[in-house]
XYZ file of C-alpha atoms in Angstrom:
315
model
C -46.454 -272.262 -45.861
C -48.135 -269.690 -44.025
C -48.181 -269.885 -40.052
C -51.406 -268.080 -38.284
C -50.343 -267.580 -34.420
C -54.617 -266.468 -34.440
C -57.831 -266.049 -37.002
C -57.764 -262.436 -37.512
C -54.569 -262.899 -39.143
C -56.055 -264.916 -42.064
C -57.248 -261.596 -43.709
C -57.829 -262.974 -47.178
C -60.444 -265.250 -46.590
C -59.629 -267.605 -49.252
C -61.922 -270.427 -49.215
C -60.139 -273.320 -47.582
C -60.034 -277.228 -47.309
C -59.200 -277.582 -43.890
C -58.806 -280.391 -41.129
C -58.623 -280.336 -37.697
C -56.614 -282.287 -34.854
C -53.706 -282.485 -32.956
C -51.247 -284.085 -35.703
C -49.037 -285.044 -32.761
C -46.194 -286.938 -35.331
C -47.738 -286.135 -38.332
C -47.702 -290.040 -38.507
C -48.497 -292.314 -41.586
C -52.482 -291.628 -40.695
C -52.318 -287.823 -40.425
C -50.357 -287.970 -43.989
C -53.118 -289.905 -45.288
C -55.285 -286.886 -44.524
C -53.029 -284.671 -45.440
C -52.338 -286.019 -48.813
C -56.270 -286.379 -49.320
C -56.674 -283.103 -48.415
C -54.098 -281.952 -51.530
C -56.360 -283.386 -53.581
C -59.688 -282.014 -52.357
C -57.866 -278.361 -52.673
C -56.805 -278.885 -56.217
C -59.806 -280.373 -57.691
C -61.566 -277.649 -56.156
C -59.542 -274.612 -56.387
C -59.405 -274.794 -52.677
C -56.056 -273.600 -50.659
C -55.494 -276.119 -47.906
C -54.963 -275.801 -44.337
C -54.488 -277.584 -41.154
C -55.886 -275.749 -37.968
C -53.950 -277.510 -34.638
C -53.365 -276.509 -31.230
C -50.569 -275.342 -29.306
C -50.090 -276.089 -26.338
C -51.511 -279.178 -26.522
C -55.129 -279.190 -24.764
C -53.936 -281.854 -22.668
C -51.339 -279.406 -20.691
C -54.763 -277.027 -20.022
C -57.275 -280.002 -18.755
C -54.821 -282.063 -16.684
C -51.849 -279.349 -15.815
C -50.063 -282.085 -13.322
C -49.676 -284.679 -15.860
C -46.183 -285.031 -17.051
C -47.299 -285.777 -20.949
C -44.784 -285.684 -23.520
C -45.198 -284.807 -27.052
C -44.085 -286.158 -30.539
C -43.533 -283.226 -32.414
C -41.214 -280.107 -31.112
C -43.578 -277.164 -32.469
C -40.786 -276.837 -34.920
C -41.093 -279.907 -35.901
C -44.311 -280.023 -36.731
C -44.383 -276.916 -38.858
C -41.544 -278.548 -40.651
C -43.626 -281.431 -41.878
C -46.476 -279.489 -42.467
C -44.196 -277.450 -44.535
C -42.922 -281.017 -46.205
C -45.722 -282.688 -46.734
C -47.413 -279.490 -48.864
C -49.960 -277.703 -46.483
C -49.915 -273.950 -47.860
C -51.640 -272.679 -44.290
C -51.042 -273.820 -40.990
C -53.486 -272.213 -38.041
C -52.408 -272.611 -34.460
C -54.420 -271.965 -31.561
C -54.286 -271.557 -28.226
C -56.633 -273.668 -26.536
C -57.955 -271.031 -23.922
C -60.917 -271.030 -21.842
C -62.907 -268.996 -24.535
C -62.258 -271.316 -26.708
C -62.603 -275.058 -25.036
C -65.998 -273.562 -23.793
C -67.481 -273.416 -27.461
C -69.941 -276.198 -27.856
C -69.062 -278.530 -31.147
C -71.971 -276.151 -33.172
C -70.630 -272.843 -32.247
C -66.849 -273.887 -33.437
C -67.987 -274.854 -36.780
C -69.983 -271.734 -37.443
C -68.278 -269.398 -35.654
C -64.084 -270.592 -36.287
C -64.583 -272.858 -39.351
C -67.109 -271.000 -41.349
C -66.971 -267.397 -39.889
C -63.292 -267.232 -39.640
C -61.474 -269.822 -42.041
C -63.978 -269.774 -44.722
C -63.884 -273.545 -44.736
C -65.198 -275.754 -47.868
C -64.427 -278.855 -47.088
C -63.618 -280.327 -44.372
C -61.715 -283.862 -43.408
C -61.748 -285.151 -40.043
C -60.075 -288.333 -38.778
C -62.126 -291.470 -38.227
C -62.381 -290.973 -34.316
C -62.480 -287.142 -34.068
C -64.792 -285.095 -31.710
C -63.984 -281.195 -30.710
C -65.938 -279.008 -29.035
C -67.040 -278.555 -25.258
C -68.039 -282.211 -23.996
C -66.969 -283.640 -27.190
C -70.003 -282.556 -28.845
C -68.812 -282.067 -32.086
C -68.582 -285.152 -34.128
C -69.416 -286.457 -38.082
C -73.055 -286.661 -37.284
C -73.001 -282.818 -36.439
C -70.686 -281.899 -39.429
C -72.708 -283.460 -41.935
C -76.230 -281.918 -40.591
C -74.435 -278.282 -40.206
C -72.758 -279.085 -43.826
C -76.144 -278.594 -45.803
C -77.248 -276.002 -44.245
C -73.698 -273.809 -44.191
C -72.618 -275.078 -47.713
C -69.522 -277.421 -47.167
C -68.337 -280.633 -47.755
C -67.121 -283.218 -45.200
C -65.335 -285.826 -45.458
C -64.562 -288.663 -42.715
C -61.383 -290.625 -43.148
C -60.733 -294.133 -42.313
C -57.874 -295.463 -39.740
C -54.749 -296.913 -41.315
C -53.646 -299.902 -40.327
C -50.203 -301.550 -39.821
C -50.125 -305.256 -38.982
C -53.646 -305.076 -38.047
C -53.373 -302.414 -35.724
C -54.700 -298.824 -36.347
C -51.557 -295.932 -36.274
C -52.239 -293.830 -33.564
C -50.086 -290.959 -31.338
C -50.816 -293.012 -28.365
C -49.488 -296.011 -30.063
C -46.462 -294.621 -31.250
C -45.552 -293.054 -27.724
C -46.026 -296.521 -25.836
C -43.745 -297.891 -29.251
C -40.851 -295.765 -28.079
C -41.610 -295.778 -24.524
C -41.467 -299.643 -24.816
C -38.173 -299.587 -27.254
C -39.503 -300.861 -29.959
C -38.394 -298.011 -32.105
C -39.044 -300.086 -35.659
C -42.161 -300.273 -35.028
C -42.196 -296.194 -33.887
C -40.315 -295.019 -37.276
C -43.117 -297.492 -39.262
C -46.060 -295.684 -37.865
C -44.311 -292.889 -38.540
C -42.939 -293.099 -41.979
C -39.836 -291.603 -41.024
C -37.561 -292.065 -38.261
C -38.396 -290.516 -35.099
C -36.003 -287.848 -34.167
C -34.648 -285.980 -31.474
C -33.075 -282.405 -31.748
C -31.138 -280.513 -29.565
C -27.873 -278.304 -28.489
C -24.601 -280.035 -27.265
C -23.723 -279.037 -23.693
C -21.093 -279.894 -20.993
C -21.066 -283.057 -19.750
C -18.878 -285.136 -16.984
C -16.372 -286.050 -19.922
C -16.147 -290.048 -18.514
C -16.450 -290.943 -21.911
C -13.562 -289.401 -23.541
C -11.564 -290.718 -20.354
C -12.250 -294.972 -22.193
C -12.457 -294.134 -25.564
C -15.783 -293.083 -26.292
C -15.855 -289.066 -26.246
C -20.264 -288.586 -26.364
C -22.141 -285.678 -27.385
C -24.535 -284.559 -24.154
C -27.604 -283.204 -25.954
C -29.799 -280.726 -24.507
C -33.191 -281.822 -24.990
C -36.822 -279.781 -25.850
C -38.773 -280.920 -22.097
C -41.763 -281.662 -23.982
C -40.276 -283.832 -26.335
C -40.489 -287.666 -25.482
C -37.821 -289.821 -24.896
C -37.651 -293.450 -25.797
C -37.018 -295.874 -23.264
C -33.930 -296.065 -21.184
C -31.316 -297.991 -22.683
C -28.804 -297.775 -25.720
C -30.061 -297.181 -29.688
C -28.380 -297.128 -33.401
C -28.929 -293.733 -34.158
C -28.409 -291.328 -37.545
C -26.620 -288.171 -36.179
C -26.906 -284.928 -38.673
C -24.532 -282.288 -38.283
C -24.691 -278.821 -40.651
C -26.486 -280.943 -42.871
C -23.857 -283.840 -42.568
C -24.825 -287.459 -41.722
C -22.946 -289.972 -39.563
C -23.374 -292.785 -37.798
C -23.933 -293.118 -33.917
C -24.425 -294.822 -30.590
C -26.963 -293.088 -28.535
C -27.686 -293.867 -24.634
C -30.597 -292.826 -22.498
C -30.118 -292.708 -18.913
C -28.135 -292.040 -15.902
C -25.158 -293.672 -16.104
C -25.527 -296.519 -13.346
C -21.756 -297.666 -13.892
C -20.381 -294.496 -12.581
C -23.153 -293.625 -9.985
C -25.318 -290.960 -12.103
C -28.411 -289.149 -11.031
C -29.474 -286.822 -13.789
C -31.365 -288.298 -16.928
C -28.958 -287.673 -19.744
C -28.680 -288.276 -23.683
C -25.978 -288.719 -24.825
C -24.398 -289.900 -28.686
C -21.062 -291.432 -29.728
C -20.766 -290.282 -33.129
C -18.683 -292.278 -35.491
C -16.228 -290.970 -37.328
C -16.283 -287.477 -36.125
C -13.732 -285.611 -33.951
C -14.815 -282.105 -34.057
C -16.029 -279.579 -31.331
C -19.788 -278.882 -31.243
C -20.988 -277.673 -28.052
C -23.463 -275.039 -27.918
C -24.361 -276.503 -31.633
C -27.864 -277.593 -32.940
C -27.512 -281.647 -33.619
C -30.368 -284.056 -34.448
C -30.166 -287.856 -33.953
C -32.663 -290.153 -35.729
C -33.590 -293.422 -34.136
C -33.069 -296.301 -36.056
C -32.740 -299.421 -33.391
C -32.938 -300.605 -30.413
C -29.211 -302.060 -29.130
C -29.719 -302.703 -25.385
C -31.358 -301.622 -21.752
C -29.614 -299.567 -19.700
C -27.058 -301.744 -17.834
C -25.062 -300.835 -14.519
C -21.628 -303.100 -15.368
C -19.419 -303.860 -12.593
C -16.394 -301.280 -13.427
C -15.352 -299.482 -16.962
C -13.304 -302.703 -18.484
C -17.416 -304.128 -18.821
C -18.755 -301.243 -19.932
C -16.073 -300.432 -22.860
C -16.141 -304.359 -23.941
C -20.353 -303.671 -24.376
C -19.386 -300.665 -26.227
C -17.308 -301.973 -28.735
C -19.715 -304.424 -29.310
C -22.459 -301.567 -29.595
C -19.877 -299.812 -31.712
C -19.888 -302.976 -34.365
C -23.212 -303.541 -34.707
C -23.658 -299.407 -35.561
C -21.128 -299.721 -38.172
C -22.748 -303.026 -39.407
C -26.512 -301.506 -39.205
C -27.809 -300.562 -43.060
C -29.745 -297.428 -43.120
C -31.873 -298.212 -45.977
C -35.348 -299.187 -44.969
C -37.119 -295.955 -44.121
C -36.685 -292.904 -46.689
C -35.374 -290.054 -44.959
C -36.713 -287.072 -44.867
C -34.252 -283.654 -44.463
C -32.990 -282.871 -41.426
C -34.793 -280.375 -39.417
């Protein structure tokens, strides 16, 4: 896959199939896109290509909100990469560009620039200054700049359409099954092992303190079942979220009891994979509480089967 950091880059001018959007998760309903988009470009001869932005627009129009993202960057070009895309555009949504109306992005960026053929938004997507870009637009422009469009339909889980928003407010809520269902893999969390207080080794439970991306989102405070990849090695693990209440902490840490595993690994890249939901964060009245909760945490991680989401590679 090739990554385009602006338009000039994309010298070649290949005619594309393109679509358009955040992809925040590259959830179950971006893959649907995605995978209709493979299609489109081999039934036409087309190269595909998804143009996103990054930073998110969000961090530009409201600077003082404290959102938090999905997808790592890294992340997100990883799936790209997984799921087939042979281009991946990413712009920088500066104030040239969010002042374009909807009209002068399509024929000045998609047809000017990318070379577009056919295009495939999302069933709720509008771009352009004031949102004034929408189907309606694309499909009167289409005829007279010679591509296809093509609007796809929401996909639906238990009724409800799959959504970024819905996802976040999944994991915000702890209801990480739900999350990794939307998702159609298990949401992950990446990250390099640093220096820590060292309580747990002092009762048993030695925890990796991971060093998190601060745009990436963090489930809910409490404890989770959690997949832990090392070089390429799986294991099992026990993952908290918080503060540590039982020993007075103040600083927001995440940290993993991995199963199984005694080696060092600070300053090392680890991901964890979020599988379940164990408990809330609990303040216990002295260490003899909180170890007997752990070793009951501890047997329902080795019980847990990780069978019923396909994993994809680690990161």
């Amino acid at each position: 896959m090739k990554v385009f950091k602006n338009f000039i880059d994309n010298s070649s001018q290949k005619p594309l199939a393109l679509s358009l959007g955040m992809f925040d998760g590259v959830h179950l309903g971006h893959k649907s896109i995605i995978s209709e988009l493979m299609k489109v470009g081999e039934d036409n001869n087309l190269e595909t290509a998804v143009l996103t932005f990054w930073p998110h627009p969000r961090f530009i129009f409201n600077p003082n909100e404290d959102l938090k993202l999905l997808n790592t960057l890294e992340e997100k070009k990883f799936l790209m990469k997984k799921y087939g895309i042979s281009n991946l555009f990413l712009k920088e949504f500066d104030e040239e560009f969010r002042n374009l109306t909807g009209e002068e992005f399509v024929r000045q960026i998609l047809i000017e620039k990318l070379n577009v053929k056919y295009l495939i938004i999302g069933y709720d997507h509008s771009f352009g200054k004031n949102k004034s870009g929408n189907f309606e637009l694309l499909q009167k422009l289409s005829k007279e700049l010679d591509f296809e469009v093509e609007r796809m339909e929401a996909i639906n889980i238990h009724e409800k359409n799959i959504s970024s928003t819905k996802i976040r407010n999944a994991l915000l809520a702890g209801n990480i099954k739900e999350a990794n269902e939307m998702l159609g893999y298990p949401y992950s969390v990446s990250g390099k092992v640093v220096h820590g207080k060292k309580i747990g080794r002092t009762i048993g439970y030695p925890t990796a303190n991971i060093e998190t991306d601060s745009i990436k989102l963090l489930p809910k405070k409490g404890a989770y079942i959690v997949e832990v990849f090392i070089h390429g090695q799986q294991y099992k693990g026990m993952l908290s979220i918080g503060t540590n209440p039982t020993v007075n902490g103040e600083k927001l840490t995440v940290e993993v009891y991995i199963l199984d595993f005694d080696g060092d690994i600070y300053d090392q890249k680890i991901t964890v994979k979020f599988r379940d939901f164990l408990h809330d964060e609990i303040k216990f009245e002295g260490l003899e509480k909180l170890i007997e909760r752990l070793d009951e945490d501890k047997r329902l991680t080795e019980e847990f089967q990780f069978k019923e989401i396909k994993k994809l590679t680690d990161w």
